[in-house]
Coordinates of C-alpha atoms in Angstrom, one line a residue:
M18 CA -79.3 -188.5 -68.4
T19 CA -75.6 -187.7 -68.4
G20 CA -73.8 -185.7 -65.8
L21 CA -75.7 -183.1 -63.7
A22 CA -73.9 -184.5 -60.6
L23 CA -74.7 -182.9 -57.2
A24 CA -72.0 -181.7 -54.9
F25 CA -72.0 -180.4 -51.3
V26 CA -70.4 -176.9 -51.0
N27 CA -71.4 -175.8 -47.5
T28 CA -74.4 -175.8 -45.2
E29 CA -76.3 -173.4 -47.5
D30 CA -75.1 -174.3 -51.0
I31 CA -74.9 -177.2 -53.4
T32 CA -73.8 -177.3 -57.0
I33 CA -75.2 -179.1 -60.1
G34 CA -72.5 -180.1 -62.6
A35 CA -72.5 -179.9 -66.3
G36 CA -74.6 -182.4 -68.2
R37 CA -77.9 -183.0 -70.0
C38 CA -81.2 -184.8 -69.6
R39 CA -84.7 -185.0 -71.0
D40 CA -87.3 -183.1 -69.1
S41 CA -90.0 -184.7 -66.9
T42 CA -92.3 -185.2 -69.9
N43 CA -89.5 -186.6 -72.2
S44 CA -90.3 -183.7 -74.6
V45 CA -87.2 -181.5 -74.6
D46 CA -83.6 -181.6 -73.7
I47 CA -82.3 -179.7 -70.7
V48 CA -78.6 -178.8 -71.2
N49 CA -76.3 -177.4 -68.5
S50 CA -72.9 -176.4 -69.8
G51 CA -71.4 -175.2 -66.6
T52 CA -71.8 -175.4 -62.8
L53 CA -74.9 -174.2 -61.1
T54 CA -74.9 -173.1 -57.5
V55 CA -78.2 -173.6 -55.7
I56 CA -78.8 -171.8 -52.4
I57 CA -81.2 -172.8 -49.6
D58 CA -81.6 -169.7 -47.5
T59 CA -84.5 -168.1 -45.7
T60 CA -83.2 -164.6 -46.5
D61 CA -83.5 -165.1 -50.3
S62 CA -86.7 -164.6 -52.2
P63 CA -87.8 -167.8 -54.1
G64 CA -86.6 -168.2 -57.7
A65 CA -84.1 -169.8 -60.0
N66 CA -81.1 -171.4 -58.2
K67 CA -83.0 -171.1 -54.9
L68 CA -86.2 -172.4 -53.3
D69 CA -89.3 -172.6 -55.6
T70 CA -91.7 -171.1 -53.1
G71 CA -91.9 -170.0 -49.4
N72 CA -89.1 -170.0 -46.8
E73 CA -86.7 -172.7 -45.9
E74 CA -88.1 -175.2 -43.4
T75 CA -85.8 -177.3 -41.2
S76 CA -85.6 -181.0 -40.9
E77 CA -86.9 -181.4 -44.4
W78 CA -86.1 -183.3 -47.6
Y79 CA -85.8 -181.0 -50.7
A80 CA -85.9 -182.3 -54.2
V81 CA -83.2 -180.8 -56.5
Y82 CA -84.3 -179.9 -60.1
V83 CA -82.7 -178.6 -63.2
I84 CA -85.1 -176.2 -65.0
S85 CA -85.1 -174.5 -68.4
G86 CA -86.9 -171.9 -70.6
P87 CA -88.1 -171.2 -73.2
G88 CA -86.2 -167.9 -73.1
A89 CA -84.4 -168.6 -69.8
A90 CA -81.0 -169.9 -68.9
T91 CA -80.8 -173.4 -67.4
A92 CA -80.9 -173.1 -63.6
G93 CA -81.3 -175.2 -60.5
L94 CA -84.3 -175.3 -58.1
L95 CA -85.1 -176.7 -54.7
S96 CA -88.6 -177.8 -53.8
K97 CA -90.4 -179.8 -51.1
N98 CA -92.4 -181.3 -53.9
A99 CA -90.6 -184.4 -55.3
S100 CA -92.6 -184.5 -58.5
T101 CA -94.0 -181.1 -59.4
P102 CA -92.1 -177.9 -58.4
S103 CA -93.4 -174.4 -58.7
L104 CA -91.5 -173.0 -61.6
P105 CA -90.3 -169.4 -61.7
A106 CA -91.7 -167.1 -64.5
T107 CA -90.3 -167.9 -68.0
Y108 CA -89.5 -171.5 -67.0
A109 CA -91.5 -174.4 -68.4
H110 CA -89.4 -177.5 -68.2
F111 CA -87.9 -179.4 -65.3
R112 CA -86.3 -182.7 -64.3
R113 CA -85.5 -183.9 -60.8
V114 CA -81.8 -184.8 -60.4
G115 CA -81.6 -185.7 -56.7
A116 CA -82.5 -184.8 -53.1
I117 CA -80.9 -183.1 -50.1
Y118 CA -81.7 -182.9 -46.4
N119 CA -81.4 -180.0 -44.0
D120 CA -81.2 -180.6 -40.3
A121 CA -82.9 -178.9 -37.3
S122 CA -80.5 -175.9 -37.7
G123 CA -81.3 -175.5 -41.3
D124 CA -77.9 -176.9 -42.4
I125 CA -77.7 -179.1 -45.5
L126 CA -76.4 -182.5 -44.4
Q127 CA -73.0 -183.1 -45.9
F128 CA -73.0 -185.7 -48.7
V129 CA -71.0 -187.2 -51.6
Q130 CA -72.7 -188.4 -54.8
A131 CA -71.5 -191.4 -56.8
G132 CA -72.8 -192.0 -60.3
T133 CA -73.8 -189.5 -63.1
S134 CA -76.4 -191.6 -64.9
N135 CA -80.1 -191.9 -63.8
L136 CA -78.9 -194.2 -61.0
R137 CA -77.6 -192.0 -58.2
K138 CA -76.0 -193.1 -54.9
I139 CA -75.6 -190.7 -52.1
Y140 CA -73.3 -191.3 -49.2
W141 CA -73.4 -189.3 -46.0
N142 CA -70.1 -187.6 -45.3
V143 CA -70.9 -187.1 -41.7
T144 CA -72.2 -189.1 -38.8
S145 CA -74.8 -187.3 -36.6
S146 CA -77.9 -188.0 -34.6
I147 CA -79.8 -188.0 -38.0
T148 CA -77.8 -190.9 -39.5
R149 CA -77.1 -192.8 -36.2
L150 CA -80.4 -194.6 -35.7
L151 CA -79.4 -197.0 -32.8
N152 CA -76.6 -196.9 -30.3
N153 CA -76.0 -199.4 -27.5
A154 CA -79.5 -200.6 -28.3
T155 CA -81.1 -203.9 -27.2
N156 CA -84.6 -205.1 -27.7
T157 CA -86.0 -208.5 -26.6
G158 CA -89.4 -210.2 -26.8
S159 CA -90.6 -208.9 -30.2
Y160 CA -89.3 -206.9 -33.1
A161 CA -89.1 -203.2 -32.7
T162 CA -89.6 -200.9 -35.7
V163 CA -87.1 -198.2 -36.7
S164 CA -87.9 -195.4 -39.1
V165 CA -85.3 -194.2 -41.6
V166 CA -87.2 -191.2 -43.0
T167 CA -84.8 -188.6 -41.8
A168 CA -81.7 -190.3 -43.3
V169 CA -83.1 -191.9 -46.4
A170 CA -84.8 -189.9 -49.2
P171 CA -88.4 -190.7 -49.8
T172 CA -87.5 -191.5 -53.4
A173 CA -84.9 -194.1 -52.5
F174 CA -85.2 -197.8 -53.4
E175 CA -82.5 -199.0 -51.1
Y176 CA -80.1 -197.8 -48.4
V177 CA -76.9 -198.9 -46.8
L178 CA -76.5 -199.6 -43.1
R179 CA -73.4 -199.9 -41.0
I180 CA -74.2 -202.4 -38.2
A181 CA -71.9 -202.9 -35.3
A182 CA -72.6 -205.4 -32.4
Q183 CA -71.4 -203.6 -29.3
A184 CA -72.0 -206.3 -26.7
G185 CA -73.4 -209.7 -26.3
G186 CA -70.7 -212.2 -27.4
D187 CA -72.5 -214.9 -29.4
N188 CA -75.9 -213.5 -28.7
S189 CA -77.3 -211.9 -31.9
T190 CA -79.4 -209.0 -33.0
D191 CA -81.6 -209.9 -36.0
F192 CA -82.9 -207.5 -38.6
K193 CA -86.0 -207.8 -40.8
I194 CA -87.5 -205.5 -43.5
T195 CA -90.9 -204.1 -42.9
D196 CA -93.5 -204.8 -45.7
I197 CA -91.4 -207.5 -47.5
I198 CA -93.7 -210.5 -47.5
N199 CA -92.3 -213.9 -46.4
T200 CA -89.0 -212.4 -45.2
S201 CA -87.3 -214.0 -42.3
V202 CA -84.1 -212.6 -40.9
W203 CA -82.4 -210.3 -43.5
T204 CA -79.1 -210.1 -41.6
R205 CA -77.7 -210.8 -38.1
A206 CA -75.0 -209.2 -36.0
R207 CA -72.9 -210.9 -33.2
Q208 CA -70.1 -209.2 -31.3
N209 CA -67.7 -212.2 -31.5
R210 CA -68.3 -212.8 -35.3
S211 CA -67.3 -209.3 -36.7
E212 CA -66.4 -205.8 -35.6
Y213 CA -69.0 -204.3 -38.0
Q214 CA -70.7 -205.0 -41.3
I215 CA -72.1 -203.1 -44.2
T216 CA -75.5 -204.2 -45.4
T217 CA -77.8 -203.0 -48.1
F218 CA -81.6 -203.0 -47.3
P219 CA -84.4 -202.6 -49.8
C220 CA -86.5 -199.5 -49.0
P221 CA -90.2 -200.3 -48.7
D222 CA -92.8 -197.5 -48.8
T223 CA -92.9 -197.4 -45.0
Q224 CA -89.2 -196.6 -44.9
E225 CA -88.7 -198.9 -41.9
F226 CA -86.7 -201.9 -40.7
Q227 CA -87.2 -204.1 -37.6
Y228 CA -84.7 -205.5 -35.1
Q229 CA -84.8 -207.9 -32.2
S230 CA -82.1 -209.1 -29.7
S231 CA -81.8 -212.7 -28.9
H232 CA -80.7 -211.8 -25.3
A233 CA -80.7 -208.6 -23.2
T234 CA -76.9 -208.5 -23.4
A235 CA -76.9 -208.1 -27.2
E236 CA -76.4 -204.4 -28.0
V237 CA -76.1 -202.9 -31.4
Q238 CA -75.3 -199.7 -33.3
V239 CA -76.9 -198.8 -36.6
I240 CA -75.7 -195.9 -38.9
I241 CA -77.2 -195.0 -42.2
K242 CA -74.3 -194.6 -44.6
G243 CA -76.2 -193.7 -47.8
W244 CA -79.0 -194.5 -50.2
S245 CA -79.8 -195.1 -53.9
E246 CA -82.5 -193.8 -56.2
V247 CA -83.3 -193.8 -59.9
I248 CA -84.2 -190.4 -61.3

């Protein structure tokens, strides 16, 4: 895969840049020579450069595809199905090139993509209630589990956290990764050691991490900054 980079345009539109890839069955080349604008909008009928089926749903992940003929121009497509979209008539080939998220208002969450090979890194270009998972949080006694499903694509293999200890002095907040066997503390935050830290977490199938405060005064903020996937 080369090119086919995703870009945020506005809350309803994204673009897919020029590039080429093999289709999902590695049978044919899909070539895009220009820029495709793909629209997520409940007022448009499903089809090429739009949703594959149905109406837009809110607070959902949508897979982004490039699709081709025979006999039809290369186009984009959005689908809730991350492996098998419903193709418009005359289209037979597809390849997923990324994923986007729309919030409770139906607005696409603003992003910036890095990388134009099959390794894609998406960075959120906004901080919101979706990406801010914890704020002034403390948890003592046992590890609490935090889901990242609304801020990290289900196809991601890792994600980036911005962790800030907001109180507690030398008291720490410890972080572990759910479903990683024999893992002790993955990282630890203390207010008097650093202002904040950027940490990459592996993304298990459960899409969760766990945290625990060593003392009730240890408060922490956690923001998802982005995620990575191989497409």
